[in-house]
Every structure is written in C-alpha cells, then in structure tokens.
N, C-alpha and C. Protein backbone atom coordinates (compact mmCIF):
# COMPACT_ATOMS: atom_id res chain seq x y z
N TRP A 1 51.55 43.34 -69.78
CA TRP A 1 50.27 42.63 -69.77
C TRP A 1 49.15 43.56 -69.35
N LEU A 2 47.98 43.34 -69.91
CA LEU A 2 46.74 43.91 -69.39
C LEU A 2 45.87 42.70 -69.03
N HIS A 3 45.60 42.51 -67.76
CA HIS A 3 44.87 41.29 -67.39
C HIS A 3 43.79 41.59 -66.35
N ASP A 4 42.69 40.86 -66.50
CA ASP A 4 41.56 40.91 -65.58
C ASP A 4 41.00 42.32 -65.40
N CYS A 5 40.96 43.08 -66.50
CA CYS A 5 40.34 44.40 -66.45
C CYS A 5 38.83 44.24 -66.26
N THR A 6 38.22 45.12 -65.49
CA THR A 6 36.80 45.01 -65.20
C THR A 6 35.97 45.18 -66.47
N ALA A 7 36.34 46.13 -67.32
CA ALA A 7 35.61 46.38 -68.57
C ALA A 7 36.52 45.99 -69.73
N GLU A 8 36.74 46.92 -70.66
CA GLU A 8 37.60 46.63 -71.80
C GLU A 8 39.08 46.56 -71.37
N GLY A 9 39.84 45.74 -72.09
CA GLY A 9 41.27 45.73 -71.83
C GLY A 9 41.93 47.01 -72.29
N LEU A 10 41.57 47.44 -73.52
CA LEU A 10 42.14 48.66 -74.10
C LEU A 10 41.08 49.29 -74.99
N THR A 11 40.86 50.61 -74.84
CA THR A 11 39.92 51.34 -75.70
C THR A 11 40.68 52.40 -76.48
N ILE A 12 40.42 52.45 -77.79
CA ILE A 12 41.03 53.43 -78.70
C ILE A 12 39.89 54.21 -79.33
N THR A 13 39.87 55.53 -79.14
CA THR A 13 38.68 56.28 -79.56
C THR A 13 39.02 57.70 -80.00
N ILE A 14 38.05 58.36 -80.61
CA ILE A 14 38.09 59.76 -81.03
C ILE A 14 39.25 60.04 -81.98
N ASN A 15 39.21 59.40 -83.15
CA ASN A 15 40.17 59.68 -84.23
C ASN A 15 41.62 59.41 -83.86
N ALA A 16 41.84 58.49 -82.94
CA ALA A 16 43.21 58.14 -82.57
C ALA A 16 43.81 57.22 -83.63
N SER A 17 45.14 57.26 -83.75
CA SER A 17 45.81 56.39 -84.73
C SER A 17 47.10 55.81 -84.13
N PRO A 18 46.99 55.12 -83.00
CA PRO A 18 48.20 54.57 -82.38
C PRO A 18 48.65 53.29 -83.06
N ASP A 19 49.92 52.96 -82.84
CA ASP A 19 50.46 51.65 -83.19
C ASP A 19 50.43 50.83 -81.90
N VAL A 20 49.52 49.88 -81.83
CA VAL A 20 49.35 49.04 -80.64
C VAL A 20 50.06 47.73 -80.91
N SER A 21 51.19 47.51 -80.24
CA SER A 21 52.04 46.37 -80.57
C SER A 21 52.39 45.54 -79.34
N ASP A 22 52.41 44.24 -79.52
CA ASP A 22 53.01 43.29 -78.58
C ASP A 22 52.38 43.32 -77.20
N LEU A 23 51.08 43.54 -77.14
CA LEU A 23 50.38 43.47 -75.86
C LEU A 23 49.83 42.06 -75.65
N ARG A 24 49.73 41.67 -74.40
CA ARG A 24 49.05 40.44 -74.01
C ARG A 24 47.87 40.85 -73.14
N ILE A 25 46.68 40.65 -73.64
CA ILE A 25 45.46 41.11 -72.98
C ILE A 25 44.64 39.88 -72.60
N VAL A 26 44.49 39.66 -71.31
CA VAL A 26 43.89 38.42 -70.82
C VAL A 26 42.77 38.73 -69.83
N GLY A 27 41.60 38.12 -70.03
CA GLY A 27 40.55 38.12 -69.02
C GLY A 27 39.83 39.43 -68.84
N SER A 28 39.72 40.25 -69.90
CA SER A 28 38.97 41.49 -69.78
C SER A 28 37.48 41.18 -69.57
N GLY A 29 36.81 42.03 -68.79
CA GLY A 29 35.40 41.81 -68.55
C GLY A 29 34.54 42.07 -69.77
N GLY A 30 34.96 43.02 -70.60
CA GLY A 30 34.26 43.34 -71.84
C GLY A 30 35.08 42.91 -73.04
N TYR A 31 35.27 43.84 -73.99
CA TYR A 31 36.09 43.54 -75.17
C TYR A 31 37.57 43.53 -74.77
N GLY A 32 38.35 42.72 -75.50
CA GLY A 32 39.79 42.78 -75.27
C GLY A 32 40.36 44.10 -75.74
N ILE A 33 40.09 44.45 -77.02
CA ILE A 33 40.46 45.75 -77.58
C ILE A 33 39.20 46.35 -78.19
N ASN A 34 38.89 47.58 -77.82
CA ASN A 34 37.69 48.28 -78.26
C ASN A 34 38.12 49.49 -79.09
N VAL A 35 37.82 49.46 -80.39
CA VAL A 35 38.21 50.54 -81.30
C VAL A 35 36.95 51.27 -81.75
N ARG A 36 36.93 52.59 -81.57
CA ARG A 36 35.75 53.38 -81.94
C ARG A 36 36.20 54.62 -82.72
N ASN A 37 35.78 54.68 -83.99
CA ASN A 37 36.04 55.86 -84.82
C ASN A 37 37.52 56.25 -84.83
N SER A 38 38.37 55.26 -85.07
CA SER A 38 39.81 55.49 -85.01
C SER A 38 40.53 54.67 -86.08
N ASP A 39 41.85 54.89 -86.18
CA ASP A 39 42.67 54.29 -87.24
C ASP A 39 43.93 53.63 -86.69
N PRO A 40 43.80 52.71 -85.76
CA PRO A 40 45.02 52.10 -85.20
C PRO A 40 45.61 51.03 -86.10
N ILE A 41 46.87 50.73 -85.84
CA ILE A 41 47.50 49.50 -86.31
C ILE A 41 47.64 48.61 -85.08
N ILE A 42 46.99 47.45 -85.12
CA ILE A 42 47.04 46.50 -84.01
C ILE A 42 47.86 45.31 -84.49
N GLN A 43 49.02 45.10 -83.88
CA GLN A 43 49.90 44.05 -84.39
C GLN A 43 50.68 43.37 -83.27
N GLY A 44 50.85 42.08 -83.43
CA GLY A 44 51.66 41.32 -82.48
C GLY A 44 51.03 41.16 -81.12
N CYS A 45 49.72 41.31 -81.02
CA CYS A 45 49.05 41.23 -79.72
C CYS A 45 48.42 39.86 -79.50
N GLN A 46 48.37 39.44 -78.26
CA GLN A 46 47.63 38.25 -77.86
C GLN A 46 46.39 38.73 -77.09
N VAL A 47 45.22 38.32 -77.54
CA VAL A 47 43.97 38.74 -76.91
C VAL A 47 43.17 37.48 -76.60
N MET A 48 42.95 37.21 -75.33
CA MET A 48 42.31 35.94 -74.98
C MET A 48 41.45 36.07 -73.73
N ASP A 49 40.44 35.20 -73.65
CA ASP A 49 39.60 35.05 -72.46
C ASP A 49 38.85 36.32 -72.08
N SER A 50 38.51 37.15 -73.07
CA SER A 50 37.70 38.33 -72.79
C SER A 50 36.25 37.94 -72.61
N GLY A 51 35.50 38.79 -71.90
CA GLY A 51 34.09 38.52 -71.69
C GLY A 51 33.24 38.79 -72.91
N GLY A 52 33.74 39.57 -73.87
CA GLY A 52 33.03 39.88 -75.09
C GLY A 52 33.88 39.56 -76.30
N GLN A 53 33.81 40.44 -77.32
CA GLN A 53 34.62 40.22 -78.53
C GLN A 53 36.11 40.36 -78.19
N GLY A 54 36.93 39.63 -78.93
CA GLY A 54 38.36 39.80 -78.73
C GLY A 54 38.81 41.19 -79.17
N ILE A 55 38.56 41.51 -80.44
CA ILE A 55 38.82 42.86 -80.98
C ILE A 55 37.51 43.36 -81.58
N TYR A 56 37.02 44.49 -81.08
CA TYR A 56 35.76 45.08 -81.55
C TYR A 56 36.08 46.40 -82.22
N VAL A 57 35.62 46.56 -83.46
CA VAL A 57 35.91 47.76 -84.24
C VAL A 57 34.58 48.37 -84.69
N TYR A 58 34.32 49.59 -84.23
CA TYR A 58 33.02 50.25 -84.46
C TYR A 58 33.25 51.61 -85.12
N ASN A 59 32.34 51.95 -86.04
CA ASN A 59 32.44 53.26 -86.68
C ASN A 59 31.07 53.88 -86.90
N ASN A 60 30.91 55.13 -86.46
CA ASN A 60 29.69 55.89 -86.79
C ASN A 60 30.00 57.36 -87.06
N SER A 61 31.30 57.65 -87.33
CA SER A 61 31.69 59.04 -87.57
C SER A 61 32.95 59.07 -88.43
N GLY A 62 32.85 59.65 -89.61
CA GLY A 62 34.02 59.81 -90.47
C GLY A 62 34.43 58.52 -91.15
N SER A 63 35.52 58.59 -91.86
CA SER A 63 36.07 57.45 -92.59
C SER A 63 37.31 56.95 -91.87
N HIS A 64 37.32 55.67 -91.54
CA HIS A 64 38.43 55.14 -90.75
C HIS A 64 38.90 53.80 -91.30
N ALA A 65 40.22 53.56 -91.15
CA ALA A 65 40.85 52.32 -91.61
C ALA A 65 41.66 51.73 -90.47
N VAL A 66 41.46 50.46 -90.22
CA VAL A 66 42.11 49.76 -89.11
C VAL A 66 42.93 48.60 -89.68
N GLN A 67 44.17 48.48 -89.22
CA GLN A 67 45.01 47.36 -89.63
C GLN A 67 45.15 46.37 -88.46
N VAL A 68 44.82 45.12 -88.74
CA VAL A 68 44.90 44.06 -87.72
C VAL A 68 45.86 43.01 -88.27
N LEU A 69 47.08 42.96 -87.72
CA LEU A 69 48.18 42.23 -88.33
C LEU A 69 48.91 41.37 -87.30
N HIS A 70 49.10 40.12 -87.61
CA HIS A 70 49.97 39.23 -86.80
C HIS A 70 49.55 39.16 -85.34
N ASN A 71 48.26 39.04 -85.08
CA ASN A 71 47.77 38.87 -83.72
C ASN A 71 47.30 37.44 -83.50
N THR A 72 47.22 37.05 -82.24
CA THR A 72 46.60 35.78 -81.85
C THR A 72 45.40 36.11 -80.98
N VAL A 73 44.22 35.74 -81.44
CA VAL A 73 42.96 36.10 -80.78
C VAL A 73 42.21 34.79 -80.50
N ALA A 74 42.09 34.42 -79.24
CA ALA A 74 41.61 33.08 -78.93
C ALA A 74 40.82 33.04 -77.63
N TYR A 75 39.84 32.14 -77.59
CA TYR A 75 39.11 31.78 -76.38
C TYR A 75 38.36 32.95 -75.75
N ASN A 76 37.93 33.89 -76.59
CA ASN A 76 37.11 35.00 -76.09
C ASN A 76 35.64 34.59 -76.10
N ASN A 77 34.84 35.26 -75.27
CA ASN A 77 33.45 34.87 -75.08
C ASN A 77 32.50 35.46 -76.12
N GLY A 78 33.03 36.19 -77.08
CA GLY A 78 32.26 36.67 -78.22
C GLY A 78 32.96 36.22 -79.49
N SER A 79 32.96 37.06 -80.49
CA SER A 79 33.69 36.75 -81.73
C SER A 79 35.17 37.10 -81.56
N GLY A 80 35.98 36.55 -82.47
CA GLY A 80 37.41 36.89 -82.43
C GLY A 80 37.64 38.34 -82.80
N VAL A 81 37.27 38.71 -84.05
CA VAL A 81 37.37 40.09 -84.53
C VAL A 81 36.01 40.46 -85.09
N TYR A 82 35.45 41.56 -84.59
CA TYR A 82 34.06 41.94 -84.90
C TYR A 82 34.04 43.39 -85.39
N TYR A 83 33.56 43.58 -86.62
CA TYR A 83 33.49 44.92 -87.22
C TYR A 83 32.03 45.36 -87.30
N TRP A 84 31.78 46.63 -86.95
CA TRP A 84 30.42 47.17 -87.03
C TRP A 84 30.49 48.59 -87.61
N GLU A 85 30.06 48.73 -88.85
CA GLU A 85 29.98 50.05 -89.47
C GLU A 85 28.54 50.54 -89.34
N SER A 86 28.31 51.39 -88.36
CA SER A 86 26.97 51.93 -88.14
C SER A 86 26.66 53.05 -89.13
N ALA A 87 27.68 53.84 -89.46
CA ALA A 87 27.53 54.94 -90.41
C ALA A 87 28.90 55.32 -90.95
N TYR A 88 28.90 56.10 -92.02
CA TYR A 88 30.13 56.54 -92.68
C TYR A 88 30.90 55.34 -93.23
N THR A 89 32.24 55.32 -93.12
CA THR A 89 33.01 54.29 -93.80
C THR A 89 34.04 53.67 -92.88
N LEU A 90 33.99 52.35 -92.79
CA LEU A 90 34.97 51.59 -92.00
C LEU A 90 35.60 50.54 -92.91
N SER A 91 36.93 50.56 -93.00
CA SER A 91 37.65 49.55 -93.76
C SER A 91 38.76 48.97 -92.89
N SER A 92 39.19 47.78 -93.25
CA SER A 92 40.23 47.13 -92.45
C SER A 92 41.03 46.15 -93.29
N THR A 93 42.31 46.04 -92.97
CA THR A 93 43.16 44.96 -93.45
C THR A 93 43.34 43.97 -92.31
N LEU A 94 43.02 42.71 -92.59
CA LEU A 94 43.12 41.63 -91.60
C LEU A 94 44.09 40.60 -92.17
N ARG A 95 45.29 40.55 -91.62
CA ARG A 95 46.34 39.74 -92.27
C ARG A 95 47.25 39.06 -91.24
N ASP A 96 47.58 37.81 -91.50
CA ASP A 96 48.60 37.07 -90.74
C ASP A 96 48.21 36.81 -89.29
N ASN A 97 46.92 36.73 -89.02
CA ASN A 97 46.44 36.49 -87.66
C ASN A 97 46.10 35.02 -87.43
N VAL A 98 46.12 34.63 -86.17
CA VAL A 98 45.59 33.33 -85.73
C VAL A 98 44.38 33.64 -84.86
N ILE A 99 43.21 33.18 -85.30
CA ILE A 99 41.94 33.49 -84.63
C ILE A 99 41.24 32.16 -84.39
N VAL A 100 41.22 31.70 -83.14
CA VAL A 100 40.75 30.33 -82.91
C VAL A 100 39.87 30.22 -81.66
N GLU A 101 38.88 29.35 -81.78
CA GLU A 101 38.04 28.88 -80.68
C GLU A 101 37.47 30.01 -79.82
N ASN A 102 36.98 31.05 -80.48
CA ASN A 102 36.18 32.05 -79.79
C ASN A 102 34.73 31.56 -79.75
N ALA A 103 33.94 32.10 -78.82
CA ALA A 103 32.62 31.51 -78.56
C ALA A 103 31.62 31.76 -79.68
N SER A 104 31.80 32.82 -80.45
CA SER A 104 30.87 33.14 -81.53
C SER A 104 31.60 33.02 -82.88
N TYR A 105 31.54 34.03 -83.71
CA TYR A 105 32.20 34.00 -85.01
C TYR A 105 33.72 34.14 -84.87
N GLY A 106 34.42 33.66 -85.88
CA GLY A 106 35.85 33.97 -85.95
C GLY A 106 36.05 35.42 -86.34
N VAL A 107 35.52 35.79 -87.52
CA VAL A 107 35.57 37.16 -88.03
C VAL A 107 34.16 37.52 -88.48
N TYR A 108 33.65 38.66 -88.00
CA TYR A 108 32.29 39.10 -88.32
C TYR A 108 32.35 40.54 -88.83
N SER A 109 31.59 40.82 -89.87
CA SER A 109 31.50 42.19 -90.37
C SER A 109 30.06 42.58 -90.64
N TYR A 110 29.68 43.72 -90.12
CA TYR A 110 28.40 44.36 -90.48
C TYR A 110 28.74 45.64 -91.24
N ASN A 111 28.59 45.59 -92.55
CA ASN A 111 28.77 46.73 -93.46
C ASN A 111 30.22 47.14 -93.68
N ALA A 112 31.15 46.76 -92.84
CA ALA A 112 32.53 47.18 -93.01
C ALA A 112 33.17 46.49 -94.22
N SER A 113 34.14 47.15 -94.83
CA SER A 113 34.90 46.59 -95.95
C SER A 113 36.20 46.01 -95.39
N VAL A 114 36.26 44.69 -95.32
CA VAL A 114 37.40 44.00 -94.71
C VAL A 114 38.15 43.20 -95.77
N SER A 115 39.42 43.49 -95.93
CA SER A 115 40.28 42.75 -96.84
C SER A 115 41.12 41.77 -96.02
N ALA A 116 40.81 40.48 -96.15
CA ALA A 116 41.48 39.45 -95.35
C ALA A 116 42.38 38.59 -96.22
N ASP A 117 43.53 38.22 -95.69
CA ASP A 117 44.39 37.24 -96.34
C ASP A 117 45.37 36.67 -95.34
N HIS A 118 45.80 35.44 -95.57
CA HIS A 118 46.83 34.77 -94.78
C HIS A 118 46.50 34.75 -93.28
N ASN A 119 45.27 34.39 -92.96
CA ASN A 119 44.87 34.19 -91.57
C ASN A 119 44.55 32.72 -91.33
N LEU A 120 44.84 32.25 -90.12
CA LEU A 120 44.38 30.94 -89.67
C LEU A 120 43.18 31.18 -88.76
N VAL A 121 42.01 30.77 -89.22
CA VAL A 121 40.76 30.97 -88.46
C VAL A 121 40.10 29.60 -88.31
N TRP A 122 39.89 29.17 -87.07
CA TRP A 122 39.49 27.78 -86.83
C TRP A 122 38.71 27.65 -85.52
N GLY A 123 37.81 26.69 -85.52
CA GLY A 123 37.17 26.31 -84.26
C GLY A 123 35.93 27.11 -83.90
N HIS A 124 35.24 27.67 -84.91
CA HIS A 124 34.00 28.41 -84.66
C HIS A 124 32.87 27.77 -85.46
N SER A 125 31.63 27.99 -85.02
CA SER A 125 30.51 27.49 -85.83
C SER A 125 30.51 28.16 -87.20
N THR A 126 30.91 29.43 -87.27
CA THR A 126 31.11 30.16 -88.52
C THR A 126 32.43 30.92 -88.42
N ASP A 127 33.39 30.57 -89.24
CA ASP A 127 34.70 31.24 -89.16
C ASP A 127 34.67 32.66 -89.72
N TYR A 128 33.96 32.85 -90.84
CA TYR A 128 33.88 34.18 -91.47
C TYR A 128 32.42 34.50 -91.75
N TYR A 129 32.00 35.71 -91.38
CA TYR A 129 30.64 36.18 -91.69
C TYR A 129 30.74 37.52 -92.41
N ASN A 130 30.29 37.55 -93.66
CA ASN A 130 30.35 38.75 -94.50
C ASN A 130 31.78 39.21 -94.77
N VAL A 131 32.71 38.29 -94.69
CA VAL A 131 34.12 38.57 -95.00
C VAL A 131 34.65 37.38 -95.80
N GLY A 132 35.32 37.64 -96.91
CA GLY A 132 35.97 36.57 -97.65
C GLY A 132 37.27 36.16 -96.97
N ALA A 133 37.54 34.86 -96.95
CA ALA A 133 38.75 34.39 -96.27
C ALA A 133 40.02 34.89 -96.95
N GLY A 134 39.99 35.01 -98.26
CA GLY A 134 41.14 35.58 -98.98
C GLY A 134 42.25 34.58 -99.23
N THR A 135 43.27 35.06 -99.92
CA THR A 135 44.44 34.25 -100.28
C THR A 135 45.17 33.77 -99.03
N GLY A 136 45.63 32.52 -99.08
CA GLY A 136 46.49 32.02 -98.01
C GLY A 136 45.77 31.71 -96.71
N SER A 137 44.45 31.60 -96.75
CA SER A 137 43.71 31.34 -95.51
C SER A 137 43.83 29.87 -95.13
N LEU A 138 43.81 29.59 -93.83
CA LEU A 138 43.85 28.24 -93.30
C LEU A 138 42.77 28.07 -92.26
N SER A 139 42.27 26.86 -92.13
CA SER A 139 41.33 26.52 -91.06
C SER A 139 41.73 25.17 -90.49
N GLU A 140 42.67 25.18 -89.56
CA GLU A 140 43.22 23.97 -88.96
C GLU A 140 43.58 24.24 -87.51
N ASN A 141 43.64 23.18 -86.73
CA ASN A 141 44.10 23.28 -85.35
C ASN A 141 45.50 23.91 -85.33
N PRO A 142 45.70 25.01 -84.60
CA PRO A 142 47.00 25.68 -84.63
C PRO A 142 48.09 24.95 -83.86
N LEU A 143 47.72 23.93 -83.08
CA LEU A 143 48.72 23.15 -82.34
C LEU A 143 49.62 24.05 -81.49
N PHE A 144 48.98 24.76 -80.56
CA PHE A 144 49.71 25.63 -79.63
C PHE A 144 50.57 24.79 -78.67
N VAL A 145 51.53 25.45 -78.05
CA VAL A 145 52.37 24.81 -77.05
C VAL A 145 51.54 24.27 -75.89
N ASP A 146 50.66 25.11 -75.34
CA ASP A 146 49.86 24.70 -74.17
C ASP A 146 48.58 25.51 -74.16
N MET A 147 47.52 24.94 -74.75
CA MET A 147 46.25 25.66 -74.82
C MET A 147 45.71 25.96 -73.43
N LEU A 148 45.70 24.98 -72.53
CA LEU A 148 45.14 25.19 -71.20
C LEU A 148 45.95 26.20 -70.40
N GLY A 149 47.26 26.18 -70.57
CA GLY A 149 48.14 27.13 -69.89
C GLY A 149 48.28 28.44 -70.61
N ARG A 150 47.58 28.57 -71.76
CA ARG A 150 47.57 29.79 -72.57
C ARG A 150 48.95 30.20 -73.07
N ASP A 151 49.77 29.19 -73.39
CA ASP A 151 51.00 29.45 -74.14
C ASP A 151 50.65 29.22 -75.61
N LEU A 152 50.42 30.30 -76.33
CA LEU A 152 49.86 30.23 -77.67
C LEU A 152 50.91 30.32 -78.78
N ALA A 153 52.13 29.94 -78.47
CA ALA A 153 53.16 29.85 -79.50
C ALA A 153 52.93 28.57 -80.32
N PRO A 154 53.29 28.58 -81.60
CA PRO A 154 53.13 27.38 -82.43
C PRO A 154 54.19 26.33 -82.10
N THR A 155 53.79 25.08 -82.19
CA THR A 155 54.75 23.97 -82.04
C THR A 155 55.29 23.58 -83.42
N SER A 156 56.12 22.56 -83.44
CA SER A 156 56.89 22.24 -84.64
C SER A 156 56.04 21.93 -85.86
N HIS A 157 54.86 21.31 -85.67
CA HIS A 157 54.02 20.94 -86.81
C HIS A 157 52.80 21.85 -86.96
N SER A 158 52.82 23.00 -86.32
CA SER A 158 51.69 23.93 -86.41
C SER A 158 51.52 24.45 -87.83
N PRO A 159 50.29 24.50 -88.33
CA PRO A 159 50.05 25.11 -89.65
C PRO A 159 50.29 26.61 -89.66
N ALA A 160 50.38 27.23 -88.48
CA ALA A 160 50.67 28.67 -88.43
C ALA A 160 52.11 28.98 -88.82
N ARG A 161 52.96 27.96 -88.78
CA ARG A 161 54.37 28.19 -89.15
C ARG A 161 54.52 28.41 -90.66
N LEU A 162 55.29 29.40 -91.02
CA LEU A 162 55.76 29.60 -92.41
C LEU A 162 54.64 29.86 -93.41
N HIS A 163 53.46 30.26 -92.93
CA HIS A 163 52.35 30.51 -93.84
C HIS A 163 51.85 31.95 -93.80
N ALA A 164 52.56 32.84 -93.15
CA ALA A 164 52.20 34.26 -93.18
C ALA A 164 52.50 34.84 -94.57
N SER A 165 52.00 36.03 -94.81
CA SER A 165 52.18 36.65 -96.12
C SER A 165 53.64 36.90 -96.46
N ASP A 166 54.50 37.03 -95.43
CA ASP A 166 55.93 37.26 -95.66
C ASP A 166 56.74 35.98 -95.57
N GLY A 167 56.08 34.82 -95.48
CA GLY A 167 56.77 33.55 -95.37
C GLY A 167 57.16 33.18 -93.95
N GLY A 168 56.86 34.06 -92.99
CA GLY A 168 57.13 33.75 -91.59
C GLY A 168 55.95 33.06 -90.95
N ASP A 169 55.83 33.21 -89.63
CA ASP A 169 54.78 32.55 -88.88
C ASP A 169 53.58 33.46 -88.69
N MET A 170 52.39 32.89 -88.79
CA MET A 170 51.16 33.62 -88.49
C MET A 170 51.04 33.83 -86.98
N GLY A 171 50.27 34.84 -86.61
CA GLY A 171 49.98 35.08 -85.21
C GLY A 171 51.00 35.98 -84.54
N ALA A 172 50.80 36.15 -83.23
CA ALA A 172 51.63 37.07 -82.46
C ALA A 172 52.97 36.47 -82.06
N LEU A 173 53.05 35.15 -82.00
CA LEU A 173 54.25 34.48 -81.48
C LEU A 173 54.88 33.61 -82.56
N ALA A 174 56.18 33.65 -82.63
CA ALA A 174 56.92 32.83 -83.59
C ALA A 174 57.27 31.48 -82.98
N TYR A 175 57.47 30.52 -83.84
CA TYR A 175 57.92 29.20 -83.40
C TYR A 175 59.27 29.33 -82.69
N ALA A 176 59.37 28.70 -81.50
CA ALA A 176 60.60 28.83 -80.71
C ALA A 176 61.22 27.48 -80.40
N GLY A 177 60.79 26.42 -81.09
CA GLY A 177 61.46 25.14 -80.94
C GLY A 177 60.67 24.07 -80.22
N ALA A 178 59.47 24.39 -79.70
CA ALA A 178 58.68 23.39 -79.00
C ALA A 178 58.14 22.34 -79.96
N ALA A 179 58.27 21.09 -79.59
CA ALA A 179 57.81 19.99 -80.44
C ALA A 179 56.30 19.80 -80.31
N THR A 180 55.67 19.41 -81.40
CA THR A 180 54.26 19.02 -81.34
C THR A 180 54.20 17.63 -80.70
N PRO A 181 53.44 17.47 -79.60
CA PRO A 181 53.48 16.20 -78.86
C PRO A 181 52.71 15.06 -79.50
N VAL A 182 51.93 15.36 -80.54
CA VAL A 182 51.14 14.32 -81.21
C VAL A 182 51.49 14.32 -82.70
N LEU A 183 51.11 13.24 -83.37
CA LEU A 183 51.39 13.14 -84.80
C LEU A 183 50.22 13.76 -85.56
N ALA A 184 50.36 15.02 -85.88
CA ALA A 184 49.34 15.79 -86.59
C ALA A 184 49.99 17.06 -87.10
N GLY A 185 49.30 17.75 -88.01
CA GLY A 185 49.76 19.04 -88.48
C GLY A 185 50.61 18.95 -89.73
N HIS A 186 51.56 19.86 -89.85
CA HIS A 186 52.36 20.00 -91.06
C HIS A 186 53.80 19.53 -90.81
N PHE A 187 54.29 18.73 -91.74
CA PHE A 187 55.69 18.30 -91.69
C PHE A 187 56.46 19.14 -92.70
N TYR A 188 57.41 19.92 -92.17
CA TYR A 188 58.18 20.83 -93.00
C TYR A 188 59.49 20.17 -93.43
N ALA A 189 60.31 20.90 -94.14
CA ALA A 189 61.57 20.35 -94.67
C ALA A 189 62.41 19.75 -93.55
N ASN A 190 62.98 18.60 -93.83
CA ASN A 190 63.90 17.90 -92.93
C ASN A 190 63.23 17.28 -91.71
N ALA A 191 61.90 17.27 -91.65
CA ALA A 191 61.21 16.58 -90.56
C ALA A 191 61.31 15.08 -90.78
N SER A 192 61.38 14.33 -89.69
CA SER A 192 61.50 12.88 -89.82
C SER A 192 60.83 12.21 -88.63
N LEU A 193 60.56 10.92 -88.77
CA LEU A 193 60.02 10.10 -87.69
C LEU A 193 60.96 8.93 -87.45
N ALA A 194 61.06 8.54 -86.19
CA ALA A 194 61.85 7.35 -85.87
C ALA A 194 61.14 6.12 -86.43
N ALA A 195 61.90 5.10 -86.72
CA ALA A 195 61.31 3.86 -87.22
C ALA A 195 60.36 3.28 -86.18
N GLY A 196 59.29 2.68 -86.66
CA GLY A 196 58.33 2.07 -85.76
C GLY A 196 56.91 2.41 -86.13
N VAL A 197 55.98 2.09 -85.24
CA VAL A 197 54.56 2.33 -85.45
C VAL A 197 54.18 3.66 -84.79
N HIS A 198 53.45 4.49 -85.53
CA HIS A 198 53.04 5.79 -85.01
C HIS A 198 51.54 5.96 -85.21
N ASN A 199 50.88 6.49 -84.21
CA ASN A 199 49.44 6.74 -84.29
C ASN A 199 49.19 8.16 -84.77
N VAL A 200 48.52 8.30 -85.89
CA VAL A 200 48.17 9.61 -86.43
C VAL A 200 46.86 10.05 -85.78
N VAL A 201 46.88 11.20 -85.11
CA VAL A 201 45.70 11.65 -84.36
C VAL A 201 44.99 12.82 -85.03
N GLY A 202 45.51 13.29 -86.13
CA GLY A 202 44.87 14.39 -86.86
C GLY A 202 45.38 14.41 -88.28
N ASP A 203 44.90 15.36 -89.06
CA ASP A 203 45.35 15.49 -90.44
C ASP A 203 46.86 15.78 -90.49
N VAL A 204 47.52 15.21 -91.46
CA VAL A 204 48.97 15.43 -91.65
C VAL A 204 49.19 15.95 -93.06
N THR A 205 49.92 17.05 -93.17
CA THR A 205 50.28 17.64 -94.47
C THR A 205 51.80 17.65 -94.58
N VAL A 206 52.33 17.12 -95.65
CA VAL A 206 53.77 17.12 -95.87
C VAL A 206 54.09 18.23 -96.87
N GLU A 207 55.00 19.12 -96.49
CA GLU A 207 55.36 20.26 -97.35
C GLU A 207 56.81 20.13 -97.79
C-alpha cells in the first residue's frame, strides 16, 4: 500500500518505463500517480481518495506512450485519469478500467491521443472529455462490495463483471463471490431469484 502520502502517491519521470502493477494508493495529498515524460504500464492498481487527479499523465518532452489497464480509480478530488500534452507527443491506451465518482471528469485529455475501450466510467458530471468512450464502454453503478469501506471489488450483479476486453472483469479486482445486496445490475447465466415480491432499486440487465 501507499497511503496518506503528503504529496503524490507515486511519481514516474524522466523517460522511465516501469511496469507499475497491483498497487493500492489511498489518500495522497496530490495526485495518486503522477507520470511525466515517461512510458509506464500502469495495471491492476487501485487509486482512491487522492487530493488531486487519480492518475495524471503529462508530456512536454519527446514522444511517450502510456498504458493504463485494469485499474480501479475512484473517489479522487480531481479527475479520474487526466492527460496533458503540453508539447511533443503523448499517446495512451486506456482499457479495462473502472473509473467512478471522481470529483471532476472521469477521463480528460488536453491534446493527447487516447485510445479507450472496455472501460466502466460513471458518476461524473462529464465522464469523457476529448476522448471517445470506444468499444465496450459502460456507464453504470459498479456495485462495489463496500463503497464506504473502500472495498472496491465487484459484487455478483456488477456490470464490471465479464465485460473486459478479454471477457474477464474490468478494474483492478476480480469478482470473489460477494453478493449484490440490492436488486440491481446485471443478471448473468444461472442467476435466479427466490419466489416472492422483490423491490427493484436500479436498472436490471439480463445477459
């Protein structure tokens, strides 16, 4: 874990190209992950409750490509994923992420070339700015195990289940058996309800 850092949770800079995997970054004072003029692969990370953007990607030197794959980015005080190409060339693949309820945009791009697909982006005044949502995009309540307790794994009827580009689960965490406590979300193969009266509290999709 990286938690309650005074400034950024993690900074990647000066032409670095690390594989940043499976981190849980909580409560950073600034950005959760700060990328500057570099080419990382960021995958399987949970980034939440940062004071600024969840993932901030900036470029003003050289040509750089950033991969943002299978992350869960939620409840940050800026945008979920924010790209800023000040000069030269910045490109990114944004795929299989869950990006929800950040204070500003879900995904924002200034001049950067962002190829997005198979992301669940929900709960912002603007989910995408200067970025096309792409194939397989969803905008629905992810139905986490415990939003207040910050357990961001999908529950049984979460739309994040089985909708990633590889047919698996979107986001950093896979479904581990927790039931959705309300009647909402997606009903997958072999799902059933007991006989009786049930109150539907949200949209229901049967697959």
